[in-house]
Amino acid sequence: MKRKLRKTLILAVKLLVAAVLLTLVLRKVHWRDYVVTENQQEWAVYARRTGPEGRLELQVIDERIGKLRWAGAAEFKSMPNSNEVVRKGFPTILAQADPWLLAGAFVGFLIPLFILAFRWWYLLRVQQIRISL
């Protein structure tokens, strides 16, 4: 097998494995707020309203019938150690996050990467391998 073809096939397999793994991770993310039924099904929440007697009602997709319907919050399991029924999805969590803490976390993530890059640059320089920083 030619070397170039072999390298291309290896790259294609690596990209395929990366795509499959990324898909598996992204499928686990809750992109909407959701509730959990008594039989452990997760239903997406599309709207909330206060029903009669001031009780919370949720518009969910009922997986049994495949349609939107209004359901009382009492139909769903609450979270452990909490009275909350609606579990937050990724957009809700991101919207409620403190922007300064997110920025600090991002900077805290980047600092070790710059230190690592500088360290490799220095180690290569010691070996007289000159590359730009």
Coordinates of N, CA, C and O in Angstrom, one line a residue:
M1 N 0.8 -1.2 0.0 CA 0.0 0.0 0.0 C 0.9 1.2 0.0 O 1.9 1.3 0.7
K2 N 0.5 2.2 -0.8 CA 1.3 3.4 -0.9 C 1.3 4.2 0.4 O 0.2 4.2 1.1
R3 N 2.3 4.8 0.7 CA 2.4 5.5 2.0 C 1.4 6.6 2.1 O 0.7 6.8 3.1
K4 N 1.2 7.4 1.0 CA 0.2 8.5 1.0 C -1.2 8.0 1.2 O -2.0 8.5 2.0
L5 N -1.5 6.9 0.5 CA -2.9 6.3 0.7 C -3.1 5.8 2.1 O -4.1 6.0 2.7
R6 N -2.0 5.2 2.6 CA -2.1 4.6 4.0 C -2.3 5.8 5.0 O -3.2 5.7 5.9
K7 N -1.6 6.9 4.9 CA -1.7 8.0 5.8 C -3.1 8.6 5.6 O -3.8 9.0 6.6
T8 N -3.7 8.7 4.4 CA -5.0 9.2 4.2 C -6.1 8.3 4.9 O -7.0 8.8 5.5
L9 N -5.9 7.0 4.7 CA -6.9 6.1 5.4 C -6.8 6.2 6.9 O -7.8 6.2 7.6
I10 N -5.6 6.3 7.4 CA -5.5 6.4 8.9 C -6.1 7.7 9.4 O -6.8 7.7 10.4
L11 N -5.9 8.8 8.6 CA -6.6 10.1 9.0 C -8.1 10.0 8.9 O -8.8 10.5 9.8
A12 N -8.6 9.3 7.9 CA -10.0 9.1 7.8 C -10.6 8.3 8.9 O -11.7 8.6 9.5
V13 N -9.9 7.3 9.3 CA -10.4 6.5 10.5 C -10.3 7.3 11.8 O -11.3 7.2 12.6
K14 N -9.3 8.1 12.0 CA -9.2 8.9 13.1 C -10.4 9.9 13.2 O -11.0 10.1 14.2
L15 N -10.6 10.6 12.0 CA -11.7 11.5 12.0 C -13.1 10.8 12.2 O -13.9 11.4 12.9
L16 N -13.3 9.6 11.7 CA -14.5 8.9 11.9 C -14.7 8.6 13.4 O -15.8 8.8 14.0
V17 N -13.6 8.1 14.0 CA -13.7 7.8 15.5 C -14.0 9.0 16.3 O -14.8 9.0 17.2
A18 N -13.3 10.1 15.9 CA -13.6 11.4 16.6 C -15.0 11.8 16.5 O -15.7 12.3 17.4
A19 N -15.6 11.7 15.3 CA -16.9 12.1 15.0 C -17.9 11.2 15.8 O -18.9 11.8 16.3
V20 N -17.7 10.0 15.8 CA -18.6 9.0 16.6 C -18.5 9.4 18.1 O -19.6 9.5 18.7
L21 N -17.3 9.6 18.6 CA -17.2 9.9 20.0 C -17.9 11.3 20.4 O -18.5 11.4 21.4
L22 N -17.7 12.2 19.5 CA -18.3 13.5 19.7 C -19.8 13.4 19.6 O -20.5 14.1 20.4
T23 N -20.3 12.6 18.7 CA -21.7 12.4 18.6 C -22.3 11.8 19.9 O -23.3 12.2 20.4
L24 N -21.6 10.8 20.4 CA -22.0 10.1 21.6 C -22.1 11.1 22.8 O -23.0 11.1 23.6
V25 N -21.1 12.0 22.9 CA -21.1 13.0 24.0 C -22.3 14.0 23.8 O -23.0 14.3 24.7
L26 N -22.4 14.5 22.6 CA -23.4 15.5 22.3 C -24.8 15.0 22.5 O -25.8 15.7 22.8
R27 N -25.0 13.7 22.3 CA -26.4 13.1 22.4 C -26.8 13.0 23.9 O -27.9 12.9 24.2
K28 N -25.8 13.1 24.8 CA -26.1 13.0 26.2 C -26.4 14.4 26.8 O -26.9 14.5 27.9
V29 N -26.1 15.5 26.1 CA -26.4 16.8 26.5 C -27.9 17.1 26.4 O -28.5 16.8 25.4
H30 N -28.5 17.7 27.4 CA -29.9 18.1 27.4 C -30.0 19.5 26.8 O -29.5 20.4 27.4
W31 N -30.5 19.6 25.6 CA -30.5 20.9 24.9 C -31.8 21.7 25.3 O -31.9 22.9 24.9
R32 N -32.7 21.1 26.1 CA -33.9 21.8 26.6 C -34.0 21.4 28.1 O -33.5 20.4 28.5
D33 N -34.8 22.2 28.8 CA -35.2 21.8 30.1 C -36.0 20.5 30.0 O -36.7 20.3 29.0
Y34 N -36.0 19.7 31.0 CA -36.7 18.4 30.9 C -37.2 18.0 32.2 O -36.8 18.5 33.3
V35 N -38.1 17.0 32.2 CA -38.7 16.4 33.4 C -38.5 14.9 33.2 O -38.3 14.4 32.1
V36 N -38.5 14.2 34.4 CA -38.4 12.7 34.4 C -39.7 12.1 34.9 O -40.2 12.5 35.9
T37 N -40.2 11.2 34.1 CA -41.5 10.5 34.5 C -41.2 9.4 35.6 O -40.0 9.1 35.8
E38 N -42.2 8.8 36.1 CA -42.0 7.8 37.1 C -41.3 6.6 36.6 O -40.6 5.9 37.3
N39 N -41.5 6.3 35.3 CA -40.7 5.2 34.7 C -39.4 5.6 34.0 O -39.0 4.9 33.0
Q40 N -38.8 6.7 34.5 CA -37.5 7.1 34.1 C -37.4 7.6 32.7 O -36.3 7.7 32.1
Q41 N -38.5 8.0 32.0 CA -38.4 8.6 30.7 C -38.2 10.1 30.9 O -38.7 10.8 31.8
E42 N -37.4 10.7 30.0 CA -37.1 12.1 30.0 C -37.9 12.8 28.9 O -37.8 12.5 27.7
W43 N -38.7 13.8 29.3 CA -39.5 14.5 28.4 C -39.1 16.0 28.4 O -38.9 16.6 29.4
A44 N -39.0 16.6 27.2 CA -38.6 18.0 27.0 C -39.7 18.9 27.4 O -40.9 18.6 27.2
V45 N -39.3 20.0 28.1 CA -40.3 21.0 28.5 C -40.3 22.1 27.5 O -39.2 22.7 27.2
Y46 N -41.4 22.5 27.0 CA -41.5 23.5 26.0 C -42.1 24.8 26.5 O -41.8 25.9 26.0
A47 N -42.9 24.8 27.5 CA -43.5 26.0 28.1 C -43.9 25.7 29.5 O -44.1 24.5 29.9
R48 N -44.1 26.8 30.3 CA -44.6 26.7 31.7 C -45.7 27.7 31.9 O -45.7 28.7 31.2
R49 N -46.6 27.3 32.7 CA -47.7 28.3 33.1 C -48.2 27.9 34.4 O -48.0 26.8 34.9
T50 N -48.9 28.8 35.0 CA -49.5 28.6 36.3 C -51.0 28.2 36.1 O -51.7 29.0 35.4
G51 N -51.3 27.0 36.5 CA -52.7 26.5 36.2 C -53.6 26.9 37.4 O -53.3 27.8 38.2
P52 N -54.7 26.2 37.4 CA -55.7 26.5 38.5 C -55.1 26.2 39.9 O -54.2 25.4 40.0
E53 N -55.5 27.0 40.8 CA -55.0 26.9 42.2 C -53.5 27.2 42.3 O -52.8 26.8 43.2
G54 N -52.9 27.9 41.3 CA -51.5 28.3 41.4 C -50.5 27.2 41.2 O -49.4 27.4 41.5
R55 N -50.9 26.1 40.6 CA -50.0 25.0 40.4 C -49.3 25.1 39.1 O -49.8 25.6 38.1
L56 N -48.0 24.7 39.1 CA -47.2 24.8 37.9 C -47.6 23.7 36.9 O -47.8 22.5 37.3
E57 N -47.9 24.1 35.7 CA -48.2 23.2 34.6 C -47.1 23.3 33.5 O -46.6 24.4 33.3
L58 N -46.7 22.2 32.9 CA -45.6 22.2 31.9 C -46.2 21.7 30.6 O -46.9 20.7 30.6
Q59 N -45.7 22.3 29.5 CA -46.0 21.8 28.2 C -44.9 20.9 27.8 O -43.7 21.3 27.7
V60 N -45.2 19.6 27.7 CA -44.1 18.6 27.4 C -44.5 17.8 26.1 O -45.7 17.8 25.8
I61 N -43.6 17.1 25.6 CA -43.9 16.1 24.5 C -44.1 14.8 25.2 O -43.2 14.2 25.8
D62 N -45.3 14.3 25.2 CA -45.6 13.0 25.7 C -45.1 11.9 24.8 O -45.6 11.8 23.7
E63 N -44.1 11.2 25.2 CA -43.5 10.2 24.4 C -44.5 9.1 24.0 O -44.3 8.4 23.0
R64 N -45.5 8.8 24.9 CA -46.4 7.7 24.6 C -47.3 8.0 23.4 O -47.6 7.2 22.6
I65 N -47.7 9.3 23.3 CA -48.5 9.7 22.1 C -47.8 10.5 21.1 O -48.3 10.8 20.0
G66 N -46.6 11.0 21.4 CA -45.8 11.7 20.5 C -46.3 13.1 20.2 O -46.1 13.7 19.1
K67 N -47.1 13.7 21.1 CA -47.6 15.1 20.9 C -47.4 15.9 22.1 O -47.1 15.5 23.2
L68 N -47.5 17.3 21.9 CA -47.4 18.2 23.0 C -48.6 18.1 23.8 O -49.7 18.0 23.3
R69 N -48.5 18.2 25.1 CA -49.6 18.3 26.0 C -49.2 19.0 27.3 O -48.1 19.1 27.6
W70 N -50.2 19.6 28.0 CA -50.0 20.2 29.2 C -50.1 19.2 30.3 O -51.0 18.4 30.3
A71 N -49.2 19.2 31.3 CA -49.2 18.2 32.4 C -48.9 19.0 33.7 O -48.1 19.9 33.7
G72 N -49.5 18.5 34.7 CA -49.2 19.1 36.0 C -47.8 18.7 36.5 O -47.4 17.5 36.2
A73 N -47.1 19.5 37.2 CA -45.8 19.2 37.7 C -45.8 18.0 38.6 O -44.8 17.3 38.8
A74 N -46.9 17.7 39.3 CA -47.0 16.6 40.2 C -46.9 15.3 39.5 O -46.6 14.2 40.1
E75 N -47.0 15.2 38.2 CA -46.9 14.0 37.4 C -45.5 13.5 37.3 O -45.3 12.4 36.9
F76 N -44.5 14.3 37.6 CA -43.1 14.0 37.4 C -42.4 13.9 38.7 O -42.7 14.4 39.7
K77 N -41.2 13.2 38.6 CA -40.4 13.0 39.8 C -39.6 14.2 40.0 O -39.1 14.9 39.1
S78 N -39.5 14.6 41.3 CA -38.6 15.7 41.6 C -37.2 15.3 41.7 O -36.9 14.1 41.8
M79 N -36.3 16.2 41.7 CA -34.8 15.9 41.7 C -34.5 15.4 43.1 O -35.1 15.9 44.1
P80 N -33.5 14.6 43.3 CA -33.1 14.1 44.6 C -32.6 15.4 45.4 O -32.0 16.3 44.9
N81 N -33.0 15.4 46.7 CA -32.6 16.4 47.6 C -33.2 17.8 47.2 O -32.6 18.8 47.6
S82 N -34.3 17.8 46.5 CA -34.8 19.1 46.0 C -36.3 18.9 45.8 O -36.8 17.8 45.5
N83 N -37.1 20.0 45.7 CA -38.5 19.9 45.4 C -38.7 20.3 43.9 O -39.8 20.3 43.4
E84 N -37.6 20.6 43.2 CA -37.7 21.0 41.8 C -38.0 19.8 40.9 O -37.5 18.7 41.1
V85 N -38.9 20.0 40.0 CA -39.3 19.0 39.1 C -38.6 19.2 37.7 O -38.2 18.2 37.1
V86 N -38.5 20.4 37.3 CA -37.9 20.7 36.0 C -36.4 20.7 36.2 O -35.8 21.4 37.0
R87 N -35.7 20.0 35.4 CA -34.3 19.9 35.4 C -33.7 20.8 34.3 O -34.3 20.8 33.2
K88 N -32.7 21.5 34.5 CA -32.2 22.5 33.6 C -31.4 21.9 32.5 O -30.6 21.0 32.7
G89 N -31.7 22.4 31.3 CA -30.9 22.0 30.1 C -29.7 23.0 29.9 O -29.5 23.9 30.7
F90 N -28.9 22.7 29.0 CA -27.6 23.4 28.7 C -27.9 24.9 28.5 O -27.2 25.7 29.1
P91 N -28.8 25.3 27.6 CA -29.0 26.7 27.4 C -29.5 27.5 28.7 O -29.0 28.6 28.9
T92 N -30.3 26.9 29.5 CA -30.7 27.5 30.8 C -29.6 27.7 31.7 O -29.4 28.7 32.3
I93 N -28.7 26.7 31.8 CA -27.6 26.7 32.7 C -26.6 27.8 32.2 O -26.1 28.6 33.0
L94 N -26.4 27.8 30.9 CA -25.5 28.8 30.3 C -26.0 30.3 30.5 O -25.3 31.2 30.9
A95 N -27.3 30.4 30.4 CA -28.0 31.8 30.5 C -27.9 32.2 32.0 O -27.8 33.4 32.3
Q96 N -27.9 31.3 32.9 CA -27.9 31.7 34.4 C -26.4 31.8 34.9 O -26.3 32.2 36.1
A97 N -25.5 31.4 34.1 CA -24.1 31.5 34.6 C -23.6 32.9 34.7 O -24.0 33.8 34.0
D98 N -22.7 33.1 35.7 CA -22.1 34.4 35.9 C -21.0 34.6 34.8 O -20.1 33.8 34.7
P99 N -21.2 35.7 34.0 CA -20.2 35.9 32.9 C -18.8 36.1 33.3 O -17.8 35.6 32.7
W100 N -18.6 36.7 34.5 CA -17.2 36.9 35.0 C -16.6 35.5 35.4 O -15.4 35.3 35.2
L101 N -17.4 34.7 36.0 CA -16.8 33.3 36.3 C -16.5 32.5 35.1 O -15.5 31.8 35.1
L102 N -17.4 32.6 34.1 CA -17.1 31.9 32.8 C -15.8 32.4 32.2 O -15.0 31.7 31.7
A103 N -15.6 33.8 32.2 CA -14.4 34.3 31.6 C -13.2 33.9 32.4 O -12.2 33.5 31.9
G104 N -13.3 33.9 33.8 CA -12.2 33.4 34.6 C -11.9 31.9 34.3 O -10.7 31.5 34.3
A105 N -12.9 31.1 34.1 CA -12.7 29.7 33.8 C -12.0 29.6 32.5 O -11.1 28.7 32.3
F106 N -12.4 30.4 31.5 CA -11.7 30.3 30.2 C -10.3 30.7 30.3 O -9.4 30.0 29.7
V107 N -10.0 31.8 31.0 CA -8.6 32.2 31.2 C -7.8 31.1 32.0 O -6.7 30.8 31.6
G108 N -8.5 30.6 33.0 CA -7.8 29.5 33.8 C -7.5 28.3 32.9 O -6.6 27.5 33.2
F109 N -8.3 28.1 31.9 CA -8.1 26.9 31.0 C -6.9 27.2 30.0 O -6.1 26.4 29.7
L110 N -6.8 28.5 29.6 CA -5.8 28.9 28.6 C -4.4 29.0 29.2 O -3.4 28.7 28.5
I111 N -4.3 29.4 30.4 CA -3.0 29.6 31.0 C -2.1 28.4 31.0 O -1.0 28.4 30.5
P112 N -2.6 27.2 31.4 CA -1.7 26.0 31.3 C -1.4 25.6 29.9 O -0.3 25.1 29.6
L113 N -2.3 25.9 28.9 CA -1.9 25.6 27.5 C -0.8 26.5 27.0 O 0.1 26.0 26.3
F114 N -0.8 27.7 27.4 CA 0.4 28.6 27.0 C 1.6 28.2 27.7 O 2.7 28.2 27.1
I115 N 1.6 27.8 29.0 CA 2.7 27.3 29.7 C 3.3 26.0 29.0 O 4.5 25.9 28.8
L116 N 2.4 25.1 28.7 CA 2.8 23.9 28.0 C 3.5 24.2 26.6 O 4.5 23.6 26.3
A117 N 2.9 25.1 25.9 CA 3.5 25.5 24.6 C 4.8 26.1 24.8 O 5.8 25.8 24.0
F118 N 5.0 27.0 25.7 CA 6.3 27.6 26.0 C 7.3 26.5 26.4 O 8.5 26.6 26.0
R119 N 6.9 25.6 27.3 CA 7.8 24.6 27.7 C 8.3 23.7 26.5 O 9.5 23.4 26.4
W120 N 7.4 23.3 25.6 CA 7.9 22.6 24.5 C 8.8 23.4 23.6 O 9.8 22.9 23.0
W121 N 8.4 24.7 23.4 CA 9.3 25.6 22.6 C 10.7 25.6 23.2 O 11.7 25.5 22.5
Y122 N 10.8 25.8 24.5 CA 12.1 25.8 25.2 C 12.8 24.5 25.1 O 14.0 24.5 24.8
L123 N 12.1 23.4 25.3 CA 12.8 22.1 25.2 C 13.4 21.8 23.8 O 14.4 21.3 23.6
L124 N 12.6 22.2 22.8 CA 13.1 22.1 21.4 C 14.2 23.0 21.1 O 15.2 22.7 20.4
R125 N 14.2 24.2 21.7 CA 15.3 25.2 21.5 C 16.6 24.6 22.1 O 17.7 24.8 21.6
V126 N 16.5 24.0 23.3 CA 17.7 23.4 23.9 C 18.3 22.3 23.0 O 19.5 22.2 23.0
Q127 N 17.5 21.6 22.3 CA 18.0 20.6 21.3 C 18.4 21.2 20.0 O 18.6 20.5 19.0
Q128 N 18.4 22.5 19.9 CA 18.8 23.3 18.7 C 17.8 23.0 17.5 O 18.2 23.0 16.4
I129 N 16.5 22.9 17.9 CA 15.4 22.8 16.9 C 14.7 24.1 17.0 O 14.1 24.4 18.0
R130 N 14.9 25.0 16.0 CA 14.4 26.3 16.0 C 13.0 26.4 15.3 O 12.9 26.1 14.2
I131 N 12.1 26.8 16.1 CA 10.7 27.1 15.6 C 10.3 28.4 16.2 O 10.7 28.8 17.3
S132 N 9.3 29.0 15.5 CA 8.8 30.3 16.1 C 7.9 30.0 17.2 O 7.3 28.9 17.3
L133 N 7.8 30.9 18.2 CA 7.0 30.8 19.3 C 5.5 30.8 18.9 O 4.7 30.0 19.4

